[in-house]
PDB file of C-alpha atoms in Angstrom:
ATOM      1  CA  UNK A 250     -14.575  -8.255 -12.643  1.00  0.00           C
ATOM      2  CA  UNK A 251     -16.166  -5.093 -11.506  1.00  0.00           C
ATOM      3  CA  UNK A 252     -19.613  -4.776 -10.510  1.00  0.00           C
ATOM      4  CA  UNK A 253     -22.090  -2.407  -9.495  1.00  0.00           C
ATOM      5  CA  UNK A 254     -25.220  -3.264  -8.351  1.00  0.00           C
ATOM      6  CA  UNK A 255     -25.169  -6.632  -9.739  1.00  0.00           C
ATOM      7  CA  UNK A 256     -24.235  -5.578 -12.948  1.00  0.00           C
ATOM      8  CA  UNK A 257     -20.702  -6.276 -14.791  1.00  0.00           C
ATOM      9  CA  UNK A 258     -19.243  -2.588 -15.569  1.00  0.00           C
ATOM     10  CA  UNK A 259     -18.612  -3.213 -19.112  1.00  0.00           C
ATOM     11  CA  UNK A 260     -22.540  -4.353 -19.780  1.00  0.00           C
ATOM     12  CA  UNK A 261     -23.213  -0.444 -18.014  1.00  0.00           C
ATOM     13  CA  UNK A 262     -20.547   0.911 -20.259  1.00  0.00           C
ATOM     14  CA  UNK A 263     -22.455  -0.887 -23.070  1.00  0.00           C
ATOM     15  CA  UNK A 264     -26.351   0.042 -22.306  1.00  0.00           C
ATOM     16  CA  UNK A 265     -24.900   3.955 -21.686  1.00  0.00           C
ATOM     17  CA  UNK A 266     -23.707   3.869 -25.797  1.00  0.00           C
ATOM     18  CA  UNK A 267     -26.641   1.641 -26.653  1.00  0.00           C
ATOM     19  CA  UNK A 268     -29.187   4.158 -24.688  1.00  0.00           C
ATOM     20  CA  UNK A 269     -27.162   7.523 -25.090  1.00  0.00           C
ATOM     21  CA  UNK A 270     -24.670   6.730 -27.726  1.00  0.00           C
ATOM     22  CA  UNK A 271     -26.376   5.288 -30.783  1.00  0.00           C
ATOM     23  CA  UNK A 272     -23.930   2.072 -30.334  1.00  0.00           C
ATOM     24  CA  UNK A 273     -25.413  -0.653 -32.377  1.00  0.00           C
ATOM     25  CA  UNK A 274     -25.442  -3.581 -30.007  1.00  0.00           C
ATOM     26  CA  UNK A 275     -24.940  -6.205 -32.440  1.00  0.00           C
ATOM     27  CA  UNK A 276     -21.956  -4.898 -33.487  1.00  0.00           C
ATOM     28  CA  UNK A 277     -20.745  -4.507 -30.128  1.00  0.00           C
ATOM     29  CA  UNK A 278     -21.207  -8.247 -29.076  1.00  0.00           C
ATOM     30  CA  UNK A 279     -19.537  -9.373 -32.500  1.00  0.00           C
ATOM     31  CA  UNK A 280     -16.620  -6.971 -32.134  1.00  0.00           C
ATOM     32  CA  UNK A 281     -15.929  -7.010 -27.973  1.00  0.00           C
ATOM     33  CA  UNK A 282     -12.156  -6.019 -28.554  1.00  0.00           C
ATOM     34  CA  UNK A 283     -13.034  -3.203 -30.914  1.00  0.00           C
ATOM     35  CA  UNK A 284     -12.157   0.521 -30.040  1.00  0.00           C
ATOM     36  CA  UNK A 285     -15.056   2.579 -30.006  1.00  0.00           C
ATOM     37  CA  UNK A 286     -13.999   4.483 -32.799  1.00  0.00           C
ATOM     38  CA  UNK A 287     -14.429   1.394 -34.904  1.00  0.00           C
ATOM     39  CA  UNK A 288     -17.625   0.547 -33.090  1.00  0.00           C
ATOM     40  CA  UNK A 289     -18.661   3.907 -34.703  1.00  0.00           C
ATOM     41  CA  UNK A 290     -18.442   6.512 -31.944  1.00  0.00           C
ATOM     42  CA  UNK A 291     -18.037  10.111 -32.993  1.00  0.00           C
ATOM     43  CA  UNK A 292     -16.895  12.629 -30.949  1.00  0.00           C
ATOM     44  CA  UNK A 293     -20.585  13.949 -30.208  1.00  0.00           C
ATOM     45  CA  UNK A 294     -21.402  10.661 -28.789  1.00  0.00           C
ATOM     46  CA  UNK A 295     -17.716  10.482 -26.519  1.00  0.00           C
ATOM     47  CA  UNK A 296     -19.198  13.747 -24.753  1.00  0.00           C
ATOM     48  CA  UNK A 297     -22.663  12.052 -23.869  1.00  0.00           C
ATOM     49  CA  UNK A 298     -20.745   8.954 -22.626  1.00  0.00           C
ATOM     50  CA  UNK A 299     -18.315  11.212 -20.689  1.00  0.00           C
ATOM     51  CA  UNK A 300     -21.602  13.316 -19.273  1.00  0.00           C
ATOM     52  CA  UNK A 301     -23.338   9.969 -17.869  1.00  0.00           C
ATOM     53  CA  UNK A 302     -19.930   8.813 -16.457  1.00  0.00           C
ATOM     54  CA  UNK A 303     -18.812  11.977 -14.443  1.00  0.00           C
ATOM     55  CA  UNK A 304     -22.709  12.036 -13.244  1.00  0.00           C
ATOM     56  CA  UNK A 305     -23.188   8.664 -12.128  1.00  0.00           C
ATOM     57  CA  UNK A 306     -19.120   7.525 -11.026  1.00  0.00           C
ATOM     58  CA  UNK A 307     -18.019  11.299 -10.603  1.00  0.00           C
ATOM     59  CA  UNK A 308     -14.762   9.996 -13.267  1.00  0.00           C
ATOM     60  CA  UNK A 309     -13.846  11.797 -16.234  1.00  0.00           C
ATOM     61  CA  UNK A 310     -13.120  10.388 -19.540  1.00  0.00           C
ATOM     62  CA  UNK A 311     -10.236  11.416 -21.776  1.00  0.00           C
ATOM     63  CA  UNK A 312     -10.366  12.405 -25.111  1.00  0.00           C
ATOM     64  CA  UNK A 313      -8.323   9.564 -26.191  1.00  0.00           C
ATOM     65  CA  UNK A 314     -10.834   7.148 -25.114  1.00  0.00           C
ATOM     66  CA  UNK A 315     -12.120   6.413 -28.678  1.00  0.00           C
ATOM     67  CA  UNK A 316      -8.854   4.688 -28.999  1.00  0.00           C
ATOM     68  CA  UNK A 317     -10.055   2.121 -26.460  1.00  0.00           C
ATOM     69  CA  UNK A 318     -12.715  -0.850 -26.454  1.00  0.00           C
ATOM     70  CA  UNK A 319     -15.473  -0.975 -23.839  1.00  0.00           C
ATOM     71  CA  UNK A 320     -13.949  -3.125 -21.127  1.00  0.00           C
ATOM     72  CA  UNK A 321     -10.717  -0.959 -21.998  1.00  0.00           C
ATOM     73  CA  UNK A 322     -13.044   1.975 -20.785  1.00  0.00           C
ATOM     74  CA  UNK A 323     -14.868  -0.008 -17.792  1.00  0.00           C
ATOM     75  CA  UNK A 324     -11.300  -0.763 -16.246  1.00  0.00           C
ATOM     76  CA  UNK A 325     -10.338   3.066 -16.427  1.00  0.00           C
ATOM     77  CA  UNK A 326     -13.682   3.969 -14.726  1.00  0.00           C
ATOM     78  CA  UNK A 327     -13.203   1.178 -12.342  1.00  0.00           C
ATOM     79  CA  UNK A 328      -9.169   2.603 -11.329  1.00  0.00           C
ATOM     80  CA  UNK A 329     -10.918   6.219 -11.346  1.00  0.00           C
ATOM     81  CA  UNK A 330     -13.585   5.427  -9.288  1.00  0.00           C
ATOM     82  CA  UNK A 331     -11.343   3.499  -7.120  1.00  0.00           C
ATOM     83  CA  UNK A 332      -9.838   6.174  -4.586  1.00  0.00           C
ATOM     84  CA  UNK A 333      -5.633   5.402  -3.649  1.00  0.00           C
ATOM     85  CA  UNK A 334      -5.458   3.563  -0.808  1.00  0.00           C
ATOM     86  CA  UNK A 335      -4.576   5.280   2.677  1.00  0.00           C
ATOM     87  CA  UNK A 336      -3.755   3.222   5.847  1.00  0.00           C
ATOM     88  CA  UNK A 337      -2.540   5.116   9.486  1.00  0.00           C
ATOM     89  CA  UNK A 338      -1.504   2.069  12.125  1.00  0.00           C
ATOM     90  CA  UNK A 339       0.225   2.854  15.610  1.00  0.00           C
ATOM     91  CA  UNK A 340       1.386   1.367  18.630  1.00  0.00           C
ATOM     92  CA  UNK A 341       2.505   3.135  21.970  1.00  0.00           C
ATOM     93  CA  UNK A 342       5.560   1.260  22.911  1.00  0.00           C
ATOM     94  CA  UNK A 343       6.961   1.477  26.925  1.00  0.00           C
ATOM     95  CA  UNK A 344      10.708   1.701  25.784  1.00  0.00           C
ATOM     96  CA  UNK A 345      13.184   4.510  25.358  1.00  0.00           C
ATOM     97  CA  UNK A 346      12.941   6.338  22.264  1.00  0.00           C
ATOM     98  CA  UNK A 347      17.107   5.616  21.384  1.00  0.00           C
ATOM     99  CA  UNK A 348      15.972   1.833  21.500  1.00  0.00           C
ATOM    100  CA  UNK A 349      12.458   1.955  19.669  1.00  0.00           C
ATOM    101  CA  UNK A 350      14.497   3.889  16.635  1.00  0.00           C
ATOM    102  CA  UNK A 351      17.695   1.717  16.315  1.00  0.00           C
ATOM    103  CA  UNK A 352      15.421  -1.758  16.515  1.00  0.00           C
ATOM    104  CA  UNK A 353      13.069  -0.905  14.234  1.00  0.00           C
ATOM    105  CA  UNK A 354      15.113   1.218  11.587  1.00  0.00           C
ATOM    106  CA  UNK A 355      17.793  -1.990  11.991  1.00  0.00           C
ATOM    107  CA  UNK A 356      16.621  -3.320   8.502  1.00  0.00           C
ATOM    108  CA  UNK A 357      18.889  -6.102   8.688  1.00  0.00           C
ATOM    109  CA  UNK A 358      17.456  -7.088  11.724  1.00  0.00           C
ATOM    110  CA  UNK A 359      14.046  -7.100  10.487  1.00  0.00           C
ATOM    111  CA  UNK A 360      13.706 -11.060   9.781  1.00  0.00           C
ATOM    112  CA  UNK A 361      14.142 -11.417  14.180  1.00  0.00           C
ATOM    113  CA  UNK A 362      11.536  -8.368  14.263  1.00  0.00           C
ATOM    114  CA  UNK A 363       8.489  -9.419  12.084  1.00  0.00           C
ATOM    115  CA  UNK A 364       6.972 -12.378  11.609  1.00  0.00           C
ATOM    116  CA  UNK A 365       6.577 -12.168   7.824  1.00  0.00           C
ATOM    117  CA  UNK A 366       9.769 -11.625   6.569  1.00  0.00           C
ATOM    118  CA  UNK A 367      12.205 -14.391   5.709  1.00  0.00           C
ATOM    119  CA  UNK A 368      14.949 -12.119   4.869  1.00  0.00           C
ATOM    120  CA  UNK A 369      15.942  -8.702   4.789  1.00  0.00           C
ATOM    121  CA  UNK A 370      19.129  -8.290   2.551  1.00  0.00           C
ATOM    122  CA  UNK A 371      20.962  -4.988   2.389  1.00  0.00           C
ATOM    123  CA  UNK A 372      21.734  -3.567  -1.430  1.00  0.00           C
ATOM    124  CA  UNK A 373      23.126  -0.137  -0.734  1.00  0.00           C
ATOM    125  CA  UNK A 374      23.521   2.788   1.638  1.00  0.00           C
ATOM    126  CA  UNK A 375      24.129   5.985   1.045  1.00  0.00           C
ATOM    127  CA  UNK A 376      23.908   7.729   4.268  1.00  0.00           C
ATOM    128  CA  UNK A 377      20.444   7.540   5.987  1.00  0.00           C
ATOM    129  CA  UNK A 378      19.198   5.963   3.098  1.00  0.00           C
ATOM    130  CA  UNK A 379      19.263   2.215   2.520  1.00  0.00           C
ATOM    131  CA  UNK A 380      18.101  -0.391  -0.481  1.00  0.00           C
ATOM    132  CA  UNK A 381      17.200  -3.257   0.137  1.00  0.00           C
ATOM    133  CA  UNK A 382      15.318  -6.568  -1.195  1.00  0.00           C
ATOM    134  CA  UNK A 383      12.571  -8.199   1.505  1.00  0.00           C
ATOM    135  CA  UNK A 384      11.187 -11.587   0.953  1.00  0.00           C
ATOM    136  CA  UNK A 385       8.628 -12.970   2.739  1.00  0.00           C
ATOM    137  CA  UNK A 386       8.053 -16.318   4.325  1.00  0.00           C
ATOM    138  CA  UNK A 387       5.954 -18.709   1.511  1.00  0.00           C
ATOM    139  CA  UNK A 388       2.283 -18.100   1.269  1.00  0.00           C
ATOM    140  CA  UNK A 389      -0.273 -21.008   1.505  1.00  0.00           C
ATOM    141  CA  UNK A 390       0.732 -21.399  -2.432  1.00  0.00           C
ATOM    142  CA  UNK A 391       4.335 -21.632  -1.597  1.00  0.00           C
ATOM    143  CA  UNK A 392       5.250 -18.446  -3.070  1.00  0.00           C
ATOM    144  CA  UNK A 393       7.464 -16.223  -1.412  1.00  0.00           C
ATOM    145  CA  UNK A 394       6.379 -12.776  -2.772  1.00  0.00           C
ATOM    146  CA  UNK A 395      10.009 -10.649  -2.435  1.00  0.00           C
ATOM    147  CA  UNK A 396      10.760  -6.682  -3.987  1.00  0.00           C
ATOM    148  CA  UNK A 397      13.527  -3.887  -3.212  1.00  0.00           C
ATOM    149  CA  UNK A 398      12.269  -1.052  -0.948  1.00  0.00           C
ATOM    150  CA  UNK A 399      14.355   2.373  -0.365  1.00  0.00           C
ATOM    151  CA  UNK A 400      14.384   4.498   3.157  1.00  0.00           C
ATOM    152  CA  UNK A 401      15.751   7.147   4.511  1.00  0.00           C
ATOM    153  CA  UNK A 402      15.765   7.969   8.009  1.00  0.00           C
ATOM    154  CA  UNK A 403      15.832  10.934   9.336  1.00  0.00           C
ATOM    155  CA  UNK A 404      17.344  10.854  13.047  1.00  0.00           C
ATOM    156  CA  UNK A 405      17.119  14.596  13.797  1.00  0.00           C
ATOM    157  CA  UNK A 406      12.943  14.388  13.245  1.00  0.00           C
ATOM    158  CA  UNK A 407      12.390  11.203  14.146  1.00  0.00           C
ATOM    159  CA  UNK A 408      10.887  10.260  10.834  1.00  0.00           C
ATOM    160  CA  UNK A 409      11.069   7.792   7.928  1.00  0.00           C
ATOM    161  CA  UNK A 410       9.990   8.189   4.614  1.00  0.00           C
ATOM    162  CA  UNK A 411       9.817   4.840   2.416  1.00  0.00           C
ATOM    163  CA  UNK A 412       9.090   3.397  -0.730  1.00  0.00           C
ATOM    164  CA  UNK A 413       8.585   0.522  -3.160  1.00  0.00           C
ATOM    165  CA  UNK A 414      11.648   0.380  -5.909  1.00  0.00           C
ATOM    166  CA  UNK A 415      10.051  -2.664  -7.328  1.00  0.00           C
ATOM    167  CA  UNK A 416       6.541  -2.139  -6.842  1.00  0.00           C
ATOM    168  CA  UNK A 417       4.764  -5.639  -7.846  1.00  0.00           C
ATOM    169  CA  UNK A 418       1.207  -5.046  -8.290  1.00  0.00           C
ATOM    170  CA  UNK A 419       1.311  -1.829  -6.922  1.00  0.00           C
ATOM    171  CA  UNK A 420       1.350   1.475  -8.981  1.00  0.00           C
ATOM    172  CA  UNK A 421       3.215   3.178  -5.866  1.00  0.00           C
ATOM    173  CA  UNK A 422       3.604   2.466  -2.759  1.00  0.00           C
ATOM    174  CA  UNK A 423       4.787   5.488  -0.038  1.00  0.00           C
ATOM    175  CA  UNK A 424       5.392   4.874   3.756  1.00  0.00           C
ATOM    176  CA  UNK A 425       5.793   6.781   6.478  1.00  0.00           C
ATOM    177  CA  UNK A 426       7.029   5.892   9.906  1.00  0.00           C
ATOM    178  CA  UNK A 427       7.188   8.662  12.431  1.00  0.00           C
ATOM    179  CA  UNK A 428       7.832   8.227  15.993  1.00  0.00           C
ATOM    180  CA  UNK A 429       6.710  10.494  19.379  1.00  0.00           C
ATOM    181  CA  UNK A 430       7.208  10.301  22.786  1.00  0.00           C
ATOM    182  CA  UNK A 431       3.991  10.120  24.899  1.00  0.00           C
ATOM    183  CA  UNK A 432       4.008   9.220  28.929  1.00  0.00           C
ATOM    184  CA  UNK A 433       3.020   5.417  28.405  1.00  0.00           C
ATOM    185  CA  UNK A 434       5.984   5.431  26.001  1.00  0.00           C
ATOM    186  CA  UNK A 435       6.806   6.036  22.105  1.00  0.00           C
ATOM    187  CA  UNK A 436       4.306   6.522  19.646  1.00  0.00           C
ATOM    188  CA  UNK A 437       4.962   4.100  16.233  1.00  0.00           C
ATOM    189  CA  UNK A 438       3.143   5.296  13.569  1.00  0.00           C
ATOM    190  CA  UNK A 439       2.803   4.093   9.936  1.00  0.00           C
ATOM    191  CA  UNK A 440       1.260   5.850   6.991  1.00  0.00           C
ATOM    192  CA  UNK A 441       1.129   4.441   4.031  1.00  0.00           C
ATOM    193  CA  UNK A 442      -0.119   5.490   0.593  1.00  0.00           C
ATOM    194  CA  UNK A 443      -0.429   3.746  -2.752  1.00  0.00           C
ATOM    195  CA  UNK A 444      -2.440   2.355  -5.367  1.00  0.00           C
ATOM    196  CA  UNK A 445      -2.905  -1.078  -7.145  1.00  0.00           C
ATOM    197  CA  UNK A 446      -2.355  -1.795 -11.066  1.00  0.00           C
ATOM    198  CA  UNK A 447      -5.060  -2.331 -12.622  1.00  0.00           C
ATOM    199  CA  UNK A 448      -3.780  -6.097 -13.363  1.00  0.00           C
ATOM    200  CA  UNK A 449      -3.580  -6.705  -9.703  1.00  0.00           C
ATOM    201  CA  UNK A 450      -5.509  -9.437  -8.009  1.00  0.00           C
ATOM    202  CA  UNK A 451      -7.119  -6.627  -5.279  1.00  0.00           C
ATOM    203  CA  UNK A 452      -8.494  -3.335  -5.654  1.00  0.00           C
ATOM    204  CA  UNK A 453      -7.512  -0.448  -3.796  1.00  0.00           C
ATOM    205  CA  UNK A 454      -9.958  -0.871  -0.980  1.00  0.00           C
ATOM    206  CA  UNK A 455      -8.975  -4.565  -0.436  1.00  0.00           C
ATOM    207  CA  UNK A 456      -5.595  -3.891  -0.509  1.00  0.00           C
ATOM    208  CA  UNK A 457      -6.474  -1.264   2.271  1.00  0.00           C
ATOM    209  CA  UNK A 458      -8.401  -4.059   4.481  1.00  0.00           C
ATOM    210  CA  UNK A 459      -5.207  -6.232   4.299  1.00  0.00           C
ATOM    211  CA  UNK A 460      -2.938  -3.422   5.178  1.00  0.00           C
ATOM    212  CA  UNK A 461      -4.739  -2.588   8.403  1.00  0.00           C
ATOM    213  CA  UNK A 462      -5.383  -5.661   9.624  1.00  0.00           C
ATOM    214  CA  UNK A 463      -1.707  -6.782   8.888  1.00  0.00           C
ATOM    215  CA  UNK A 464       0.220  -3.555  10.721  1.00  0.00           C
ATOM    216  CA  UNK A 465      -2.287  -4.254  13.687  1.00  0.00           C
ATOM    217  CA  UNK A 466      -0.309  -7.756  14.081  1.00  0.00           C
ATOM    218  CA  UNK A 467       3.187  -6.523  13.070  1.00  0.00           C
ATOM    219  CA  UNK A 468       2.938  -3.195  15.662  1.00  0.00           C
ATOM    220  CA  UNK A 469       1.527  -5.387  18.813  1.00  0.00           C
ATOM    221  CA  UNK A 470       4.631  -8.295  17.701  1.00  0.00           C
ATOM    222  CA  UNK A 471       6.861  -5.438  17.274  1.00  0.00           C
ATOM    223  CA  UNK A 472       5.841  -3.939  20.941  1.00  0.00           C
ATOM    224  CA  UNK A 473       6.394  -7.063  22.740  1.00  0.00           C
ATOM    225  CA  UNK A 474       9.662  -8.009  21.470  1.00  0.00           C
ATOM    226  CA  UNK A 475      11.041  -4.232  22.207  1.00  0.00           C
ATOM    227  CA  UNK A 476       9.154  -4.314  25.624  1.00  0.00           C
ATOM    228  CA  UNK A 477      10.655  -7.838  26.112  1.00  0.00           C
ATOM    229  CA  UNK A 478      14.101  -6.356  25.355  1.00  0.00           C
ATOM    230  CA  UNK A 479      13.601  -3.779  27.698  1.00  0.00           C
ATOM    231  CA  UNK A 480      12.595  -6.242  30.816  1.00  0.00           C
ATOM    232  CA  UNK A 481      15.653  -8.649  30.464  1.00  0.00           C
ATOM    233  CA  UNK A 482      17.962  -5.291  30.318  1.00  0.00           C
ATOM    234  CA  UNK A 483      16.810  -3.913  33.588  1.00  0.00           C
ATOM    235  CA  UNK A 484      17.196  -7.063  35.915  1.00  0.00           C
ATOM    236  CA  UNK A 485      20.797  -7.632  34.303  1.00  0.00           C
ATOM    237  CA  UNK A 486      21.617  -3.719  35.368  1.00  0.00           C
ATOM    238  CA  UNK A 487      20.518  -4.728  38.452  1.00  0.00           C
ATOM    239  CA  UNK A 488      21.966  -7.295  39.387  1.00  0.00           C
ATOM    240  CA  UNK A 489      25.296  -6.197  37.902  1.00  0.00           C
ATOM    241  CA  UNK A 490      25.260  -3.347  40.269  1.00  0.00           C
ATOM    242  CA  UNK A 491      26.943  -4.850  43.798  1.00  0.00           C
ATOM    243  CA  UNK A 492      24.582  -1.972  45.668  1.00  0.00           C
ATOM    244  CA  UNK A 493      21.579  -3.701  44.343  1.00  0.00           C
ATOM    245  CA  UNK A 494      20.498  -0.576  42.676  1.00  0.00           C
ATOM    246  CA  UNK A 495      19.860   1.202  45.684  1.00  0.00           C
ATOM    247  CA  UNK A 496      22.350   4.325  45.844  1.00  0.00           C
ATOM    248  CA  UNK A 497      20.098   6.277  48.011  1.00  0.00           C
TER     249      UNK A 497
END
């Protein structure tokens, strides 16, 4: 349930039509799933509603919100009010920007890459793009939450552009991978931008707080297993070189 200040959103929806409105409260309590156009709200008294709402959540009401009841017209305040969620995660990785691309952007490869996914299974490609359905490892309820993602990389800019096919309980979800080379190594970075039904069991801003603390685990696992790759490569050039490396 949304709350402000202590307060359940649809009992603030309700006092605004009582105060402002002229909403009989009686009426109200016997009737909770009734539209507000039954509850006896004229147009006149959808403006003063709308008035108090864009003052005090800075969220407009549409004129087809007679149609709905009053927690109908808390939740859309609520999702207004909410802002989409944004997340921007990085990780500077000391490998060569040819591996750094082809591990990560190996999708098939991701189960041996992160430590949340159980399996990455391939649907379709059609050039730089790929489908494909990820399932994670089981959750402390034993569920293994699993959807079909689409990407298509872009090997010329060094950029990724992603997105959920099924999205679950988000209303979209956009990604963005984009990769630069810095002198400690290559830049990872991941943008990501979506927003959460309205049925969903977090809001925007929680989903947001389990984003960024999730990449921050992913990128440094991600990091070590390139920069592990990296350190068992050079000592097998080495030592398959009869000069000992030395050619000077």
């Amino acid at each position: 349930m949304t709350v402000t200040d202590g307060r359940s959103l649809t009992t603030e929806i309700t006092d605004i039509l009582v105060t402002n409105c002229g909403l009989d409260p009686d009426a109200a309590a016997r009737a909770p799933a009734a539209s507000l156009e039954e509850l006896g709200m004229d147009s006149l008294a959808l403006l003063e509603l709308s008035a108090v709402v864009a003052d005090r959540w800075r969220v407009s009401i549409p004129e087809q919100a007679a149609q709905l009841s009053i927690p109908a017209v808390a939740d859309l305040v609520a999702r207004r009010a909410d802002p989409p969620g944004h997340t921007e995660n990085s990780v500077v990785i000391a490998a060569p920007l040819e591996l750094v691309w082809s591990v990560t952007n190996d999708v098939a490869g991701w189960p041996d890459l992160f430590t949340e996914y159980a399996r990455a299974d391939i649907l379709d490609r059609d050039g730089d793009t790929v489908r494909f359905r990820l399932t994670m490892h089981p959750d402390e309820n034993g569920v293994a939450w699993s959807w079909v993602s689409e990407r298509t990389a872009d090997p010329a800019t060094r950029q990724v552009r992603a997105r959920r096919v099924e999205t679950g309980p988000f209303e979209y979800m956009d990604i963005h991978w984009s990769y630069t080379e810095e002198p400690e190594g290559i830049r990872m970075t991941w943008v990501q931008d979506f927003a959460m039904k309205p049925t969903a069991p977090v809001d925007n801003a929680g989903m947001t707080e389990r984003i960024n603390t999730n990449s921050v685990v992913q990128l440094g696992v991600i990091k070590d297993r390139i920069e592990r790759l990296v350190a068992t490569a050079v000592p097998a050039a080495v030592s398959a070189d009869p000069t000992g490396g030395d050619n000077e």
